[in-house]
Amino acid sequence: MTYLLAIACVVGIAIGQLLFKFGAATLKNSGSIFDPKTFMVLSFSIGLYGLVTILWIYVLQRLELGKVYPLMALAFVLVPIGSYFLFGERFQPQYFVGLFLILLGIIVIAKA
């Protein structure tokens, strides 16, 4: 169960990053952090990060940091996937080799 909460933290961090990107785009268009849409997106992003931090502290009370922290590397996989679908970002083939190596590293660490 606690590992599932750790995965939820990773997903929360990834969603937060995607929301920060969306907030940055709305800020660029509006020119003001106080624009209602910009303010709402950035406030939600910060709130999500706060909630994820509290959840992460809960996870760390129950599991060893060295065992769960490597899961955070999954955010390096989830964020680009999200940015591809949400923002139309494109990546070179070498990028996917790097993502594969990250996943392989997580698997190796998980088996240790």
Short mmCIF file of C-alpha atoms in Angstrom, two decimals, residues 43 57 97 105 108:
data_model
loop_
_atom_site.label_atom_id
_atom_site.label_comp_id
_atom_site.label_asym_id
_atom_site.label_seq_id
_atom_site.Cartn_x
_atom_site.Cartn_y
_atom_site.Cartn_z
CA SER A 43 -2.34 28.06 -7.34
CA ILE A 57 6.58 12.56 4.20
CA VAL A 97 16.88 5.70 -25.48
CA GLY A 105 17.80 1.69 -13.90
CA VAL A 108 17.66 -2.75 -11.46
#
